[in-house]
Amino acid sequence: MYDRQDLTFQLFDVAKLDHLLAHPRFDALDRSAIEGFLDAADHIAETAEPLAARLDETPPTYRDGKVDMLPEAQSAFDALREAGLIGGPLPETYGGLGLPETVHQALAFVLSAANIGLTAHGMLTLGAARLIESFGTTAQKEKYLPPLAEGRFTGTMCLSEPHAGSSLADITTKAIPQEDGSYKIIGRKMWISGGDHELSENIIHLLLAKIPGGPEGIKGISLFIVPKKRVDDEGGVGERNDVALAGLNHKMGYKGITNCALNFGENEACIGELVGEPHNGLRYMFQMMNEARVAVGLGAAALGQSGYQASLAYAKERPQGRHPDEKTPGSGQIPIIEHADIRRLLLAQKAAVEPALALGLFCAILLDRIELGEETAETDALLLDFLTPIAKSWPSEFCLEANKHAIQVLGGAGYTKDYPVERLYRDNRLNPIHEGTHGIQGQDLLGRKVTIKGGAAAQAFVAAVTADLKRPTDDKDIAAFQESLKQALDRFGQTTMAILGKTQEVGVRRMLSNATLYLDFTGHLVMAWMWLRICLAAEEVRRNEGDSDFLKGKVQAARYFFNRELPRTKGWAETLSSLEDSAFAMQADWF
Amino acid sequence: MYDRQDLTFQLFDVAKLDHLLAHPRFDALDRSAIEGFLDAADHIAETAEPLAARLDETPPTYRDGKVDMLPEAQSAFDALREAGLIGGPLPETYGGLGLPETVHQALAFVLSAANIGLTAHGMLTLGAARLIESFGTTAQKEKYLPPLAEGRFTGTMCLSEPHAGSSLADITTKAIPQEDGSYKIIGRKMWISGGDHELSENIIHLLLAKIPGGPEGIKGISLFIVPKKRVDDEGGVGERNDVALAGLNHKMGYKGITNCALNFGENEACIGELVGEPHNGLRYMFQMMNEARVAVGLGAAALGQSGYQASLAYAKERPQGRHPDEKTPGSGQIPIIEHADIRRLLLAQKAAVEPALALGLFCAILLDRIELGEETAETDALLLDFLTPIAKSWPSEFCLEANKHAIQVLGGAGYTKDYPVERLYRDNRLNPIHEGTHGIQGQDLLGRKVTIKGGAAAQAFVAAVTADLKRPTDDKDIAAFQESLKQALDRFGQTTMAILGKTQEVGVRRMLSNATLYLDFTGHLVMAWMWLRICLAAEEVRRNEGDSDFLKGKVQAARYFFNRELPRTKGWAETLSSLEDSAFAMQADWF
């Protein structure tokens, strides 16, 4: 479930999709075409949403080395394929629709809100295709992109291994060069989403491995295409390629897509193709990771949105209790949305899920502008680099919190399988873990993004926020938001300098020890900025079309965020600036 | 899983159980007897813990009007029965062991950490027995208490109805007086934990219903004993009493105990016995509720503790990555407990679960002292009244947060059924909902407890904290904790006055609109107080026995809480004092 009115407002009024569509490459696309795609996604979501509950109840199982899945999953996946929604942003030459990333992400948001597992198959397939599109040879593109774009093949990312999850430097999967230029792959991969199933004709694994004799650690990692079934040069699917499903992980949620342990080359008959240059695999993978991480954040926002809508609908319908000052005996019960604390639980959700969507779309617009090679592409790339860990992790953490609130609105009913909110809470718990844990994102932000290119990314961020601080407004609430955000931005600058300034004195280990808190701190600032952008857009709509309940709700939810959430950054700034060390100084034996 | 060393430290050094055991009523009990009971609980927990995972995987089902449950559940329940752990605190006259509440709660903590569903059967049975013990006739006590104490019968609390969950004023179940003094019960009850199963010979429902012609609303509610099967005056179990299992609720967790919809008197053949006076049922129920709410909080703390121990064990074993300043190529991976952010996730759990246990035991000691009629009983009762909503809700909210951290420590592994942490997270999500939701507890605290008897309960609370602020210490960390806590206590006083002082001006509805935040605010203060008490106890042990890693860990975890958590009360105090109204002013149509 999601709010179509909000999504179109966010796309056209906040993210200004029209500006992007004005580019000649998108001549064929206008607002009504986009609405048509959204209709198509809505249509698929109608069937996909009840299926999500059924797949949760009856998840895929492992039987005789194969994945057994509810047959309805096949028809839902086929519907997705047939609507062209898998390879949407790929070029038309390769069977895609040439959609802007922003439109694709909006469609993925609709589908994720209905069924995150199903949508994940599409996300992974597109991710695999993009790696080949960016770094593969023409022959590889011609061979693999059309069936991936079509969803006839699906894709995976094979990074982790049983002993190497977050620490990719330690992978041991080998790729041994063969005389014909191919590589023999030997190793075990773990946590592979969509790693095996029967939904597609073939599965194309994009796999990290080490070519023996290469550099140690991450500098010796290369990227390979490893199909489940061999593909001949004409694209024909042949025999199995010695990739074996070793087992399925049994997860607490996100059950609509398998998560697999895979063995490559048990019989020394697994063949892979190198992508790009040897030893550059991690760099390639990370280039693609920006998109994947933004997509994870949008998925988290979609799950949050879905829980928000479900709990909102319930709160409007369910009568229970009375106001505390209602003393009339026999007075009727009121809908729970009338209780202040239920409104808080709803508003807290709205205040989290809407700016999370705004940030995802903001990042998607940046991706599109970079892709189009717009004048601002260099700054856009810096800004995107800076925002990516936040776009991934803030929704993963705080839209999960929103799902917790959704359960609370429903009370006992929310704890049962009669409503979707408990499932959404379980589904969303994955998001702070995969595609780089919350902690890893913090290290990325404070340990890399803040300092790269002499702080240029952080400066691009400050400049972008400052531009919105200067936008004129006639609304005194919005002017107050600008003032609060300005103070928070100053706090961000001071805190960042305070931390970095102590590196010399305390060492990098301690400097980075509160990086996760720094991530949340910066994330809250970014979300306040997104609320400002939403409110400025709302003001513009109000000026043109008059006020409405919809627009009033935006300003009120922003008030909630500025009054209740943004002030948390004050305490966090103190903790961060002092390099508070209770966790750092804790010893393993003291636990 | 739990930490036996911590539990005995908390019982004897923090809660000073010895003082209680010095009472003549407990002549037969000394420390070694208590350790013996803990051994017995440990022994049962050994089998009960793996069973928790199996019951989660294969929960009870409804078949032909009966509950079908894994057979091992029966043997685990029998083990609990046979160890005398169900009716432990009941008088020996009625088949109990005459244990102090504090000891009973400690044993329940051990069992809950292993298997919360199993333990809940015991908690509900004891709750039912206590209602009969406190308000029943001698005949009722003689008839029902022995089989309940023994666990041959189990008990339930039948309060909610499909249309009346939090709002008990609206129940419609009828109790029609019969000529023989019994009552004919007709109605439907909902969310009844342990409402039906085959573990015991009979189920005794303690049920709220309205006698026709009585006062409206909560003043017309009476309490009844309604057995599943009729019991004759000699205690013999006879025919069914027209209580029908209408269905089971399918929950996201807490699956080791059924949750039922029950129909009473579908065939007009359901007979109940009145307990105490007509129309006093809710008062009776609430008197028992103190114990039940403390028990829920301790259950939440036990689930938090269990996740903490599981994630601690994993963090010590699992090698992954290196320190950020480790540049040596080929250096080995380090156990993840060496990473600062993992230590934070562990310390955050420790900082939540240990004071949550301390508060539960503190409340249990108060219950015991009240029960013994000690000199301080009146003040103790006021203090307990004040603390009860916090003892129920703080652990339910923040030990759930701890379970979230436990999953994060394990990463992908934590999201799978291979480890208990995901189940504990699901189990614990119930606790902010049942026995009065988080929101209801907030209303209870700010709307009743703070103001009852002219503020006497709040004053008892401030006096109790102040006494610990004045305790001498030679430890400068502990002295600093006292100073921070003093400031927080002042903030509590100022904030409370600021809120109450505006009631006249803004009305009770708005005054109470941030009651849930007030609950968290006060809860954080209480937990800081518990940390102070733990540290003062640790200092005493250190003085007598020398320092140890165990004791160092206490002070360090307290530092974490005082540095990272207690400062949140500053921002909350501002929000509360200003009666921040973004949620209150939000309109239903603006969402």
mmCIF file with all atom_site columns, N, CA and C in Angstrom, chain A residues 165 170 250 252 320 322 341 343 397 404 408 415 417 422 426 429 432 514 516 556 559 563-564 580-582 584 586, chain B residues 165 170 250 252 320 322 341 343 397 404 408 415 417 422 426 429 432 514 516 556 559 563-564 580-582 584 586:
data_model
loop_
_atom_site.group_PDB
_atom_site.id
_atom_site.type_symbol
_atom_site.label_atom_id
_atom_site.label_alt_id
_atom_site.label_comp_id
_atom_site.label_asym_id
_atom_site.label_entity_id
_atom_site.label_seq_id
_atom_site.pdbx_PDB_ins_code
_atom_site.Cartn_x
_atom_site.Cartn_y
_atom_site.Cartn_z
_atom_site.occupancy
_atom_site.B_iso_or_equiv
_atom_site.pdbx_formal_charge
_atom_site.auth_seq_id
_atom_site.auth_comp_id
_atom_site.auth_asym_id
_atom_site.auth_atom_id
_atom_site.pdbx_PDB_model_num
ATOM 1   N N  . GLY A 1 165 ? 31.969  -11.729 5.159  1.00 0.00 ? 165 GLY A N  1
ATOM 2   C CA . GLY A 1 165 ? 30.721  -11.031 4.875  1.00 0.00 ? 165 GLY A CA 1
ATOM 3   C C  . GLY A 1 165 ? 31.019  -9.579  4.583  1.00 0.00 ? 165 GLY A C  1
ATOM 4   N N  . ASP A 1 170 ? 38.878  -10.588 2.348  1.00 0.00 ? 170 ASP A N  1
ATOM 5   C CA . ASP A 1 170 ? 39.213  -11.950 2.743  1.00 0.00 ? 170 ASP A CA 1
ATOM 6   C C  . ASP A 1 170 ? 38.576  -13.045 1.899  1.00 0.00 ? 170 ASP A C  1
ATOM 7   N N  . HIS A 1 250 ? 17.106  -19.643 6.166  1.00 0.00 ? 250 HIS A N  1
ATOM 8   C CA . HIS A 1 250 ? 15.729  -19.462 6.619  1.00 0.00 ? 250 HIS A CA 1
ATOM 9   C C  . HIS A 1 250 ? 15.641  -18.166 7.389  1.00 0.00 ? 250 HIS A C  1
ATOM 10  N N  . MET A 1 252 ? 13.909  -14.408 8.877  1.00 0.00 ? 252 MET A N  1
ATOM 11  C CA . MET A 1 252 ? 12.751  -13.947 9.638  1.00 0.00 ? 252 MET A CA 1
ATOM 12  C C  . MET A 1 252 ? 11.746  -13.193 8.769  1.00 0.00 ? 252 MET A C  1
ATOM 13  N N  . GLN A 1 320 ? -12.311 2.737   19.679 1.00 0.00 ? 320 GLN A N  1
ATOM 14  C CA . GLN A 1 320 ? -11.814 2.232   20.970 1.00 0.00 ? 320 GLN A CA 1
ATOM 15  C C  . GLN A 1 320 ? -11.602 3.404   21.919 1.00 0.00 ? 320 GLN A C  1
ATOM 16  N N  . ARG A 1 322 ? -12.284 6.604   24.695 1.00 0.00 ? 322 ARG A N  1
ATOM 17  C CA . ARG A 1 322 ? -12.818 7.966   24.599 1.00 0.00 ? 322 ARG A CA 1
ATOM 18  C C  . ARG A 1 322 ? -11.708 8.952   24.983 1.00 0.00 ? 322 ARG A C  1
ATOM 19  N N  . ASP A 1 341 ? -2.055  10.027  21.217 1.00 0.00 ? 341 ASP A N  1
ATOM 20  C CA . ASP A 1 341 ? -0.892  9.144   21.125 1.00 0.00 ? 341 ASP A CA 1
ATOM 21  C C  . ASP A 1 341 ? -0.911  8.310   19.845 1.00 0.00 ? 341 ASP A C  1
ATOM 22  N N  . ARG A 1 343 ? -2.195  9.486   17.052 1.00 0.00 ? 343 ARG A N  1
ATOM 23  C CA . ARG A 1 343 ? -1.774  10.480  16.035 1.00 0.00 ? 343 ARG A CA 1
ATOM 24  C C  . ARG A 1 343 ? -0.256  10.626  16.042 1.00 0.00 ? 343 ARG A C  1
ATOM 25  N N  . GLU A 1 397 ? 16.993  2.201   9.030  1.00 0.00 ? 397 GLU A N  1
ATOM 26  C CA . GLU A 1 397 ? 16.895  2.274   10.486 1.00 0.00 ? 397 GLU A CA 1
ATOM 27  C C  . GLU A 1 397 ? 15.558  2.900   10.911 1.00 0.00 ? 397 GLU A C  1
ATOM 28  N N  . LYS A 1 404 ? 7.598   -0.464  13.404 1.00 0.00 ? 404 LYS A N  1
ATOM 29  C CA . LYS A 1 404 ? 7.325   -0.799  14.809 1.00 0.00 ? 404 LYS A CA 1
ATOM 30  C C  . LYS A 1 404 ? 6.113   -0.005  15.302 1.00 0.00 ? 404 LYS A C  1
ATOM 31  N N  . GLN A 1 408 ? 2.139   -0.969  16.681 1.00 0.00 ? 408 GLN A N  1
ATOM 32  C CA . GLN A 1 408 ? 1.610   -0.418  17.932 1.00 0.00 ? 408 GLN A CA 1
ATOM 33  C C  . GLN A 1 408 ? 0.225   0.212   17.723 1.00 0.00 ? 408 GLN A C  1
ATOM 34  N N  . TYR A 1 415 ? -0.007  -7.569  15.968 1.00 0.00 ? 415 TYR A N  1
ATOM 35  C CA . TYR A 1 415 ? 0.951   -8.638  16.283 1.00 0.00 ? 415 TYR A CA 1
ATOM 36  C C  . TYR A 1 415 ? 0.558   -9.950  15.606 1.00 0.00 ? 415 TYR A C  1
ATOM 37  N N  . LYS A 1 417 ? -0.985  -12.285 12.165 1.00 0.00 ? 417 LYS A N  1
ATOM 38  C CA . LYS A 1 417 ? -0.848  -12.410 10.718 1.00 0.00 ? 417 LYS A CA 1
ATOM 39  C C  . LYS A 1 417 ? -2.115  -11.980 9.970  1.00 0.00 ? 417 LYS A C  1
ATOM 40  N N  . GLU A 1 422 ? 3.015   -6.725  10.828 1.00 0.00 ? 422 GLU A N  1
ATOM 41  C CA . GLU A 1 422 ? 4.077   -7.513  11.471 1.00 0.00 ? 422 GLU A CA 1
ATOM 42  C C  . GLU A 1 422 ? 5.035   -8.069  10.412 1.00 0.00 ? 422 GLU A C  1
ATOM 43  N N  . ARG A 1 426 ? 9.129   -7.389  9.928  1.00 0.00 ? 426 ARG A N  1
ATOM 44  C CA . ARG A 1 426 ? 10.137  -8.441  9.756  1.00 0.00 ? 426 ARG A CA 1
ATOM 45  C C  . ARG A 1 426 ? 10.907  -8.256  8.458  1.00 0.00 ? 426 ARG A C  1
ATOM 46  N N  . ARG A 1 429 ? 13.541  -5.518  8.687  1.00 0.00 ? 429 ARG A N  1
ATOM 47  C CA . ARG A 1 429 ? 14.702  -5.726  9.575  1.00 0.00 ? 429 ARG A CA 1
ATOM 48  C C  . ARG A 1 429 ? 15.950  -6.150  8.801  1.00 0.00 ? 429 ARG A C  1
ATOM 49  N N  . PRO A 1 432 ? 18.882  -2.858  7.445  1.00 0.00 ? 432 PRO A N  1
ATOM 50  C CA . PRO A 1 432 ? 20.126  -2.356  8.058  1.00 0.00 ? 432 PRO A CA 1
ATOM 51  C C  . PRO A 1 432 ? 21.297  -3.350  7.975  1.00 0.00 ? 432 PRO A C  1
ATOM 52  N N  . ASN A 1 514 ? 32.793  6.350   16.769 1.00 0.00 ? 514 ASN A N  1
ATOM 53  C CA . ASN A 1 514 ? 31.365  6.698   16.834 1.00 0.00 ? 514 ASN A CA 1
ATOM 54  C C  . ASN A 1 514 ? 30.780  6.985   15.453 1.00 0.00 ? 514 ASN A C  1
ATOM 55  N N  . THR A 1 516 ? 28.927  5.332   13.476 1.00 0.00 ? 516 THR A N  1
ATOM 56  C CA . THR A 1 516 ? 27.513  4.997   13.258 1.00 0.00 ? 516 THR A CA 1
ATOM 57  C C  . THR A 1 516 ? 26.605  6.116   13.777 1.00 0.00 ? 516 THR A C  1
ATOM 58  N N  . GLN A 1 556 ? 2.547   20.018  8.745  1.00 0.00 ? 556 GLN A N  1
ATOM 59  C CA . GLN A 1 556 ? 2.408   19.516  10.108 1.00 0.00 ? 556 GLN A CA 1
ATOM 60  C C  . GLN A 1 556 ? 3.410   18.380  10.390 1.00 0.00 ? 556 GLN A C  1
ATOM 61  N N  . ARG A 1 559 ? 6.673   19.896  10.932 1.00 0.00 ? 559 ARG A N  1
ATOM 62  C CA . ARG A 1 559 ? 6.737   20.460  12.297 1.00 0.00 ? 559 ARG A CA 1
ATOM 63  C C  . ARG A 1 559 ? 7.112   19.376  13.293 1.00 0.00 ? 559 ARG A C  1
ATOM 64  N N  . ASN A 1 563 ? 10.409  19.597  15.415 1.00 0.00 ? 563 ASN A N  1
ATOM 65  C CA . ASN A 1 563 ? 10.265  19.754  16.872 1.00 0.00 ? 563 ASN A CA 1
ATOM 66  C C  . ASN A 1 563 ? 10.743  18.539  17.650 1.00 0.00 ? 563 ASN A C  1
ATOM 67  N N  . ARG A 1 564 ? 10.528  17.353  17.102 1.00 0.00 ? 564 ARG A N  1
ATOM 68  C CA . ARG A 1 564 ? 10.766  16.141  17.875 1.00 0.00 ? 564 ARG A CA 1
ATOM 69  C C  . ARG A 1 564 ? 12.040  15.403  17.490 1.00 0.00 ? 564 ARG A C  1
ATOM 70  N N  . GLU A 1 580 ? 33.065  10.721  22.739 1.00 0.00 ? 580 GLU A N  1
ATOM 71  C CA . GLU A 1 580 ? 32.631  9.949   23.908 1.00 0.00 ? 580 GLU A CA 1
ATOM 72  C C  . GLU A 1 580 ? 33.116  8.499   23.756 1.00 0.00 ? 580 GLU A C  1
ATOM 73  N N  . ASP A 1 581 ? 33.756  7.965   24.781 1.00 0.00 ? 581 ASP A N  1
ATOM 74  C CA . ASP A 1 581 ? 34.505  6.724   24.575 1.00 0.00 ? 581 ASP A CA 1
ATOM 75  C C  . ASP A 1 581 ? 34.053  5.546   25.431 1.00 0.00 ? 581 ASP A C  1
ATOM 76  N N  . SER A 1 582 ? 32.810  5.563   25.941 1.00 0.00 ? 582 SER A N  1
ATOM 77  C CA . SER A 1 582 ? 32.442  4.433   26.808 1.00 0.00 ? 582 SER A CA 1
ATOM 78  C C  . SER A 1 582 ? 32.473  3.105   26.046 1.00 0.00 ? 582 SER A C  1
ATOM 79  N N  . PHE A 1 584 ? 34.214  2.596   23.166 1.00 0.00 ? 584 PHE A N  1
ATOM 80  C CA . PHE A 1 584 ? 35.591  2.396   22.698 1.00 0.00 ? 584 PHE A CA 1
ATOM 81  C C  . PHE A 1 584 ? 36.480  1.848   23.809 1.00 0.00 ? 584 PHE A C  1
ATOM 82  N N  . MET A 1 586 ? 35.516  0.170   26.426 1.00 0.00 ? 586 MET A N  1
ATOM 83  C CA . MET A 1 586 ? 35.031  -1.082  27.011 1.00 0.00 ? 586 MET A CA 1
ATOM 84  C C  . MET A 1 586 ? 35.936  -2.233  26.571 1.00 0.00 ? 586 MET A C  1
ATOM 85  N N  . GLY B 1 165 ? -10.639 -3.749  23.747 1.00 0.00 ? 165 GLY B N  1
ATOM 86  C CA . GLY B 1 165 ? -9.299  -4.197  24.107 1.00 0.00 ? 165 GLY B CA 1
ATOM 87  C C  . GLY B 1 165 ? -8.778  -3.350  25.249 1.00 0.00 ? 165 GLY B C  1
ATOM 88  N N  . ASP B 1 170 ? -16.137 -0.914  28.048 1.00 0.00 ? 170 ASP B N  1
ATOM 89  C CA . ASP B 1 170 ? -17.084 -1.284  27.010 1.00 0.00 ? 170 ASP B CA 1
ATOM 90  C C  . ASP B 1 170 ? -17.354 -2.778  26.888 1.00 0.00 ? 170 ASP B C  1
ATOM 91  N N  . HIS B 1 250 ? -2.856  -16.023 15.198 1.00 0.00 ? 250 HIS B N  1
ATOM 92  C CA . HIS B 1 250 ? -1.553  -16.407 14.660 1.00 0.00 ? 250 HIS B CA 1
ATOM 93  C C  . HIS B 1 250 ? -0.608  -15.233 14.799 1.00 0.00 ? 250 HIS B C  1
ATOM 94  N N  . MET B 1 252 ? 3.213   -13.132 15.499 1.00 0.00 ? 252 MET B N  1
ATOM 95  C CA . MET B 1 252 ? 4.556   -13.056 14.932 1.00 0.00 ? 252 MET B CA 1
ATOM 96  C C  . MET B 1 252 ? 5.598   -13.678 15.849 1.00 0.00 ? 252 MET B C  1
ATOM 97  N N  . GLN B 1 320 ? 36.081  -11.276 11.815 1.00 0.00 ? 320 GLN B N  1
ATOM 98  C CA . GLN B 1 320 ? 35.675  -10.529 10.619 1.00 0.00 ? 320 GLN B CA 1
ATOM 99  C C  . GLN B 1 320 ? 36.351  -9.169  10.602 1.00 0.00 ? 320 GLN B C  1
ATOM 100 N N  . ARG B 1 322 ? 39.271  -6.054  10.181 1.00 0.00 ? 322 ARG B N  1
ATOM 101 C CA . ARG B 1 322 ? 40.422  -5.614  10.973 1.00 0.00 ? 322 ARG B CA 1
ATOM 102 C C  . ARG B 1 322 ? 40.157  -4.196  11.483 1.00 0.00 ? 322 ARG B C  1
ATOM 103 N N  . ASP B 1 341 ? 32.204  -0.433  17.054 1.00 0.00 ? 341 ASP B N  1
ATOM 104 C CA . ASP B 1 341 ? 30.760  -0.353  16.843 1.00 0.00 ? 341 ASP B CA 1
ATOM 105 C C  . ASP B 1 341 ? 30.040  -1.607  17.344 1.00 0.00 ? 341 ASP B C  1
ATOM 106 N N  . ARG B 1 343 ? 31.151  -3.289  19.941 1.00 0.00 ? 343 ARG B N  1
ATOM 107 C CA . ARG B 1 343 ? 31.142  -3.074  21.402 1.00 0.00 ? 343 ARG B CA 1
ATOM 108 C C  . ARG B 1 343 ? 30.008  -2.131  21.801 1.00 0.00 ? 343 ARG B C  1
ATOM 109 N N  . GLU B 1 397 ? 9.994   -1.623  25.856 1.00 0.00 ? 397 GLU B N  1
ATOM 110 C CA . GLU B 1 397 ? 10.414  -0.774  24.742 1.00 0.00 ? 397 GLU B CA 1
ATOM 111 C C  . GLU B 1 397 ? 11.925  -0.907  24.487 1.00 0.00 ? 397 GLU B C  1
ATOM 112 N N  . LYS B 1 404 ? 16.996  -5.817  18.915 1.00 0.00 ? 404 LYS B N  1
ATOM 113 C CA . LYS B 1 404 ? 17.318  -5.330  17.570 1.00 0.00 ? 404 LYS B CA 1
ATOM 114 C C  . LYS B 1 404 ? 18.836  -5.252  17.401 1.00 0.00 ? 404 LYS B C  1
ATOM 115 N N  . GLN B 1 408 ? 21.769  -7.195  14.943 1.00 0.00 ? 408 GLN B N  1
ATOM 116 C CA . GLN B 1 408 ? 22.764  -6.427  14.187 1.00 0.00 ? 408 GLN B CA 1
ATOM 117 C C  . GLN B 1 408 ? 24.181  -6.952  14.428 1.00 0.00 ? 408 GLN B C  1
ATOM 118 N N  . TYR B 1 415 ? 19.688  -12.666 11.145 1.00 0.00 ? 415 TYR B N  1
ATOM 119 C CA . TYR B 1 415 ? 18.389  -12.572 10.464 1.00 0.00 ? 415 TYR B CA 1
ATOM 120 C C  . TYR B 1 415 ? 17.824  -13.957 10.131 1.00 0.00 ? 415 TYR B C  1
ATOM 121 N N  . LYS B 1 417 ? 17.052  -18.221 11.119 1.00 0.00 ? 417 LYS B N  1
ATOM 122 C CA . LYS B 1 417 ? 16.565  -19.082 12.199 1.00 0.00 ? 417 LYS B CA 1
ATOM 123 C C  . LYS B 1 417 ? 17.677  -19.968 12.771 1.00 0.00 ? 417 LYS B C  1
ATOM 124 N N  . GLU B 1 422 ? 16.660  -13.541 16.277 1.00 0.00 ? 422 GLU B N  1
ATOM 125 C CA . GLU B 1 422 ? 15.496  -13.023 15.532 1.00 0.00 ? 422 GLU B CA 1
ATOM 126 C C  . GLU B 1 422 ? 14.189  -13.438 16.218 1.00 0.00 ? 422 GLU B C  1
ATOM 127 N N  . ARG B 1 426 ? 11.175  -11.062 17.856 1.00 0.00 ? 426 ARG B N  1
ATOM 128 C CA . ARG B 1 426 ? 9.741   -11.224 17.571 1.00 0.00 ? 426 ARG B CA 1
ATOM 129 C C  . ARG B 1 426 ? 8.952   -11.460 18.852 1.00 0.00 ? 426 ARG B C  1
ATOM 130 N N  . ARG B 1 429 ? 8.404   -8.255  20.837 1.00 0.00 ? 429 ARG B N  1
ATOM 131 C CA . ARG B 1 429 ? 7.539   -7.211  20.267 1.00 0.00 ? 429 ARG B CA 1
ATOM 132 C C  . ARG B 1 429 ? 6.145   -7.224  20.881 1.00 0.00 ? 429 ARG B C  1
ATOM 133 N N  . PRO B 1 432 ? 5.333   -4.478  24.488 1.00 0.00 ? 432 PRO B N  1
ATOM 134 C CA . PRO B 1 432 ? 4.744   -3.126  24.560 1.00 0.00 ? 432 PRO B CA 1
ATOM 135 C C  . PRO B 1 432 ? 3.235   -3.109  24.280 1.00 0.00 ? 432 PRO B C  1
ATOM 136 N N  . ASN B 1 514 ? 1.173   14.143  25.568 1.00 0.00 ? 514 ASN B N  1
ATOM 137 C CA . ASN B 1 514 ? 2.531   13.597  25.419 1.00 0.00 ? 514 ASN B CA 1
ATOM 138 C C  . ASN B 1 514 ? 2.878   12.617  26.542 1.00 0.00 ? 514 ASN B C  1
ATOM 139 N N  . THR B 1 516 ? 3.039   9.448   26.721 1.00 0.00 ? 516 THR B N  1
ATOM 140 C CA . THR B 1 516 ? 3.947   8.338   26.401 1.00 0.00 ? 516 THR B CA 1
ATOM 141 C C  . THR B 1 516 ? 5.399   8.803   26.468 1.00 0.00 ? 516 THR B C  1
ATOM 142 N N  . GLN B 1 556 ? 31.443  0.574   33.632 1.00 0.00 ? 556 GLN B N  1
ATOM 143 C CA . GLN B 1 556 ? 31.564  1.011   32.236 1.00 0.00 ? 556 GLN B CA 1
ATOM 144 C C  . GLN B 1 556 ? 30.195  1.068   31.549 1.00 0.00 ? 556 GLN B C  1
ATOM 145 N N  . ARG B 1 559 ? 28.529  4.100   32.714 1.00 0.00 ? 559 ARG B N  1
ATOM 146 C CA . ARG B 1 559 ? 29.061  5.267   31.990 1.00 0.00 ? 559 ARG B CA 1
ATOM 147 C C  . ARG B 1 559 ? 28.371  5.423   30.648 1.00 0.00 ? 559 ARG B C  1
ATOM 148 N N  . ASN B 1 563 ? 26.271  8.654   29.809 1.00 0.00 ? 563 ASN B N  1
ATOM 149 C CA . ASN B 1 563 ? 26.782  9.517   28.741 1.00 0.00 ? 563 ASN B CA 1
ATOM 150 C C  . ASN B 1 563 ? 25.885  9.544   27.507 1.00 0.00 ? 563 ASN B C  1
ATOM 151 N N  . ARG B 1 564 ? 25.271  8.410   27.208 1.00 0.00 ? 564 ARG B N  1
ATOM 152 C CA . ARG B 1 564 ? 24.568  8.294   25.931 1.00 0.00 ? 564 ARG B CA 1
ATOM 153 C C  . ARG B 1 564 ? 23.057  8.336   26.061 1.00 0.00 ? 564 ARG B C  1
ATOM 154 N N  . GLU B 1 580 ? 4.602   20.370  23.565 1.00 0.00 ? 580 GLU B N  1
ATOM 155 C CA . GLU B 1 580 ? 4.778   20.381  22.110 1.00 0.00 ? 580 GLU B CA 1
ATOM 156 C C  . GLU B 1 580 ? 3.557   19.708  21.463 1.00 0.00 ? 580 GLU B C  1
ATOM 157 N N  . ASP B 1 581 ? 2.962   20.369  20.469 1.00 0.00 ? 581 ASP B N  1
ATOM 158 C CA . ASP B 1 581 ? 1.634   19.922  20.047 1.00 0.00 ? 581 ASP B CA 1
ATOM 159 C C  . ASP B 1 581 ? 1.517   19.494  18.592 1.00 0.00 ? 581 ASP B C  1
ATOM 160 N N  . SER B 1 582 ? 2.622   19.120  17.959 1.00 0.00 ? 582 SER B N  1
ATOM 161 C CA . SER B 1 582 ? 2.490   18.759  16.538 1.00 0.00 ? 582 SER B CA 1
ATOM 162 C C  . SER B 1 582 ? 1.569   17.556  16.350 1.00 0.00 ? 582 SER B C  1
ATOM 163 N N  . PHE B 1 584 ? -0.727  16.518  18.656 1.00 0.00 ? 584 PHE B N  1
ATOM 164 C CA . PHE B 1 584 ? -2.037  16.890  19.192 1.00 0.00 ? 584 PHE B CA 1
ATOM 165 C C  . PHE B 1 584 ? -2.834  17.721  18.179 1.00 0.00 ? 584 PHE B C  1
ATOM 166 N N  . MET B 1 586 ? -2.443  17.780  14.935 1.00 0.00 ? 586 MET B N  1
ATOM 167 C CA . MET B 1 586 ? -2.626  17.122  13.642 1.00 0.00 ? 586 MET B CA 1
ATOM 168 C C  . MET B 1 586 ? -4.082  16.697  13.490 1.00 0.00 ? 586 MET B C  1
#
